[in-house]
Short mmCIF file of C-alpha atoms and ligand atoms in Angstrom, two decimals:
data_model
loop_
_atom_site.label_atom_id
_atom_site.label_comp_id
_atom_site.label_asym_id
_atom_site.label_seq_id
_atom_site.Cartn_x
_atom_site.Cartn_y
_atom_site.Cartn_z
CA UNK A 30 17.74 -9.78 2.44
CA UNK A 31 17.35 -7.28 4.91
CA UNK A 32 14.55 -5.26 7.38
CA UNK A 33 14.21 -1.89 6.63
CA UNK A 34 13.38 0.32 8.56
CA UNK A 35 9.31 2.04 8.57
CA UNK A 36 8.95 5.65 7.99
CA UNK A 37 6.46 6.85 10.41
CA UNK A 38 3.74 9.36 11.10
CA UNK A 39 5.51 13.32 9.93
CA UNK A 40 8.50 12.23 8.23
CA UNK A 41 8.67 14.06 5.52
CA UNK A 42 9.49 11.70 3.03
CA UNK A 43 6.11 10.42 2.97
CA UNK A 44 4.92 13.23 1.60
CA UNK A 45 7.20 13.38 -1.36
CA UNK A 46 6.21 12.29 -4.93
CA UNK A 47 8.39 9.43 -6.03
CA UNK A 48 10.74 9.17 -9.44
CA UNK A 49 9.78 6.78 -11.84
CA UNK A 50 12.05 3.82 -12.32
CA UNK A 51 13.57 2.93 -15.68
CA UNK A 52 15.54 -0.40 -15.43
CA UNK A 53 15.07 -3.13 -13.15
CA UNK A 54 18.62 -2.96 -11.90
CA UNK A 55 19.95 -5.71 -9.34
CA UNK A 56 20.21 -2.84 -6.43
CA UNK A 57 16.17 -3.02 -7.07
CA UNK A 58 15.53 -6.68 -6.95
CA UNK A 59 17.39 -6.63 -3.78
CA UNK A 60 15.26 -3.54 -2.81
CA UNK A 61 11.85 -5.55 -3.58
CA UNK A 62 12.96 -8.42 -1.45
CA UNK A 63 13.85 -6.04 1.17
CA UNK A 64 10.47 -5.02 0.44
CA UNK A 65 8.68 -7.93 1.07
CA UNK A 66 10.71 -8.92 4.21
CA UNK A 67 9.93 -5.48 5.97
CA UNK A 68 5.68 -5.77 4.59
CA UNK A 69 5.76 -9.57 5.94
CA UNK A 70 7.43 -8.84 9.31
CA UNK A 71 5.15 -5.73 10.06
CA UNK A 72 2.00 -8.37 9.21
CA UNK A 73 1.08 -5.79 6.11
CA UNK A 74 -0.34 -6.46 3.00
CA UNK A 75 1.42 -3.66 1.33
CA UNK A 76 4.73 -1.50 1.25
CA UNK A 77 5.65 1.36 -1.02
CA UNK A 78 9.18 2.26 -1.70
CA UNK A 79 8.59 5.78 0.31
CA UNK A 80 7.71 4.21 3.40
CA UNK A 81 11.17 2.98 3.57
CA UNK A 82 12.84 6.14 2.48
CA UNK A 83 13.52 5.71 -0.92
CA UNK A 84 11.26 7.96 -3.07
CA UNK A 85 11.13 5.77 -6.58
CA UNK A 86 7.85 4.44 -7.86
CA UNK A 87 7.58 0.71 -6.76
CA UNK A 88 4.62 -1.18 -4.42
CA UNK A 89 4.88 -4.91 -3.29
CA UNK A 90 1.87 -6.37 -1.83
CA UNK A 91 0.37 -9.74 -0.86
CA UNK A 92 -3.27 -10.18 -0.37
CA UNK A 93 -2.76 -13.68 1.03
CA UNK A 94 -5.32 -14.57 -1.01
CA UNK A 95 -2.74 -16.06 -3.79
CA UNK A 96 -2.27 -12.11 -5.44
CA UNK A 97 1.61 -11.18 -4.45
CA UNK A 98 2.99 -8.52 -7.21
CA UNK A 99 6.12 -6.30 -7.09
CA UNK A 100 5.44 -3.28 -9.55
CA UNK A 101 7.09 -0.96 -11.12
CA UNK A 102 5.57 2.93 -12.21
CA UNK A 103 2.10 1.24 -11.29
CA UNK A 104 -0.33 3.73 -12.78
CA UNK A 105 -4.17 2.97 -12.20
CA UNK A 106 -5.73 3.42 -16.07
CA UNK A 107 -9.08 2.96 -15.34
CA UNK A 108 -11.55 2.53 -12.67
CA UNK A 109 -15.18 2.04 -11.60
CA UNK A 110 -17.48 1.83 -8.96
CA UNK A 111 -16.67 2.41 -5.32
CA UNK A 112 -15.99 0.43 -2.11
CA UNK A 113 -15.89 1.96 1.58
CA UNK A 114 -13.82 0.01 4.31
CA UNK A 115 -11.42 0.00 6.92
CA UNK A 116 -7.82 0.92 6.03
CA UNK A 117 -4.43 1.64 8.34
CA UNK A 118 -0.81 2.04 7.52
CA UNK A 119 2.42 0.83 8.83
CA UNK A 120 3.06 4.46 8.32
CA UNK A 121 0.56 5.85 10.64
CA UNK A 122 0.45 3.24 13.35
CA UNK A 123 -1.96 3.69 15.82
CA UNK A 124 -5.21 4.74 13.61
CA UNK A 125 -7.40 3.18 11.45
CA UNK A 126 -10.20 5.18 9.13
CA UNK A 127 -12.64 4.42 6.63
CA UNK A 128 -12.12 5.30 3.04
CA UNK A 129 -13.98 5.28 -0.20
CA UNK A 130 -11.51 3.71 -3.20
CA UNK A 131 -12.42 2.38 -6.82
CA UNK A 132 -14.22 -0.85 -6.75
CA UNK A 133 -12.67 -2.14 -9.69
CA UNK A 134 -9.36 -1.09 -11.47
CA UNK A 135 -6.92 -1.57 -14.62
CA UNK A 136 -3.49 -1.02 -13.66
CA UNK A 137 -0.82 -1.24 -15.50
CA UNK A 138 3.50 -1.46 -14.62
CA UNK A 139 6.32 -3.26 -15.39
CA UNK A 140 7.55 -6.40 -13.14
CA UNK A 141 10.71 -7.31 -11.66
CA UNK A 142 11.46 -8.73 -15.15
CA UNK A 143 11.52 -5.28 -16.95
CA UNK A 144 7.90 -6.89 -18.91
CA UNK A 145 5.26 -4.31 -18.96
CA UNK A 146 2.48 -5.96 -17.87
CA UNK A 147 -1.42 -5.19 -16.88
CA UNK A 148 -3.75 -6.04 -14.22
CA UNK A 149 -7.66 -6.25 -13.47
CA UNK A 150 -8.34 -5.53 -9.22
CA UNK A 151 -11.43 -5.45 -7.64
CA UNK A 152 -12.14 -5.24 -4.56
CA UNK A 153 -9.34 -6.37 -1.27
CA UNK A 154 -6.90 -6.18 -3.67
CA UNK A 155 -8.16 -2.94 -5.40
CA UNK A 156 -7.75 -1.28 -2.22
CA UNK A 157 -4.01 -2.14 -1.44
CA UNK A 158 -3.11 -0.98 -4.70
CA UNK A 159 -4.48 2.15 -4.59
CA UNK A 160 -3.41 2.93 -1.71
CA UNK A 161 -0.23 1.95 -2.68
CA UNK A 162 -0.05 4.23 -5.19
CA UNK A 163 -1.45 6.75 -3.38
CA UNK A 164 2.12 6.56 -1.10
CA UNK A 165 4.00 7.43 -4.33
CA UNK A 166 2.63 10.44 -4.72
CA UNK A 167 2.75 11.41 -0.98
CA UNK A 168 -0.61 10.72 -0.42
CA UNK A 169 -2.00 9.37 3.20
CA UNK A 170 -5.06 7.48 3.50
CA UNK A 171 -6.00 9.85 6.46
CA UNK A 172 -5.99 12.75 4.01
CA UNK A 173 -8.74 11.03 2.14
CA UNK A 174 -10.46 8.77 5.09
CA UNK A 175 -13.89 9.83 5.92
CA UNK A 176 -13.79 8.42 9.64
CA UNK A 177 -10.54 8.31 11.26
CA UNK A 178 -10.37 6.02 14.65
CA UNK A 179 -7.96 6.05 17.55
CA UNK A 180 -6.87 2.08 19.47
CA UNK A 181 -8.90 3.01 22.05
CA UNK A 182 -11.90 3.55 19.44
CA UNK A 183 -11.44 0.34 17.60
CA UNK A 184 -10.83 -1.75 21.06
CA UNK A 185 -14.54 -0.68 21.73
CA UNK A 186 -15.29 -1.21 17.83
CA UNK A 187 -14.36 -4.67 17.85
CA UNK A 188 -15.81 -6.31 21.13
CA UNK A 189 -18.85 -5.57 19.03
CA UNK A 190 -17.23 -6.94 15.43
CA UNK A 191 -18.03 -3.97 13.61
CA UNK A 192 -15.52 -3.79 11.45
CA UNK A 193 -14.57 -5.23 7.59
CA UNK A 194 -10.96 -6.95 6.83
CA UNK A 195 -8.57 -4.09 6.81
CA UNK A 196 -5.91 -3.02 4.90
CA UNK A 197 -2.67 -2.02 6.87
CA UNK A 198 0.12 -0.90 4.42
NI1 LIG B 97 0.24 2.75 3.84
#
């Protein structure tokens, strides 16, 4: 296993749409525990192949809540309702915003096994993977946040606990 190394604020690989992915060859289980060393050691709950330079369609994330998935060509096949809450990105480090997401979602992929496989989200987890999969399509949560915050801003923001459990992926 290895660190890789996070692409950052106006590379422009993180603007990119990813390819799709059609085997699960060994170079990508080797990439998804890459993966999950690089999300782990940057304390995120989320990394998207992109963010790491490599523009094919796979997310790892770990709630730590018990929900840790690698997928594959995650696509988001329904959703309903909607959330607001605090989100950052190892990608934009620096800045955190608010954003509106899907409350609830059906996702499906295919796991490190090659099995296609669906999942219900709601909520926390929701969140991650759609912003996830927002990353695959070279999609920034601060292209969608409707607050954006600076350190300085959240310093303040949090002496007086205003803000919800964030994502940072
Ligand atoms: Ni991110």
């Amino acid at each position: 296993m290895a660190l890789r190394n996070i692409r950052t604020d106006n590379d422009p690989i993180l603007r990119k749409i990813s390819k799709e992915v059609g085997e699960v060859s060994p170079r990508m289980v080797t990439l998804v525990e890459d993966m999950f060393e690089t999300m782990y050691h940057a304390q995120g709950v989320g990394l998207a192949a992109p963010q790491i330079g490599i523009l094919r369609r796979l997310i790892v994330l770990d709630d730590y809540e018990g929900n840790k998935y690698s997928m594959f060509n995650p696509e988001i096949i329904s959703g309903e309702g909607c959330q607001t809450g605090p989100e950052g990105c190892l990608s934009v480090p620096g800045r955190q915003g608010t954003v509106e997401r899907k409350n609830s979602i059906r996702v499906k992929y295919m796991d490190i096994n090659g099995n296609s496989c669906e999942l219900e989200a709601e909520g926390f987890l929701a969140r991650i993977i759609q912003h996830e999969i927002d990353h695959l399509n070279g999609i920034l949560y601060t292209d969608i946040a409707t607050e954006l915050f600076t350190l300085e801003e959240l310093e303040e923001m949090e002496n007086k606990k205003e803000r919800q459990k964030e994502v940072v992926s």
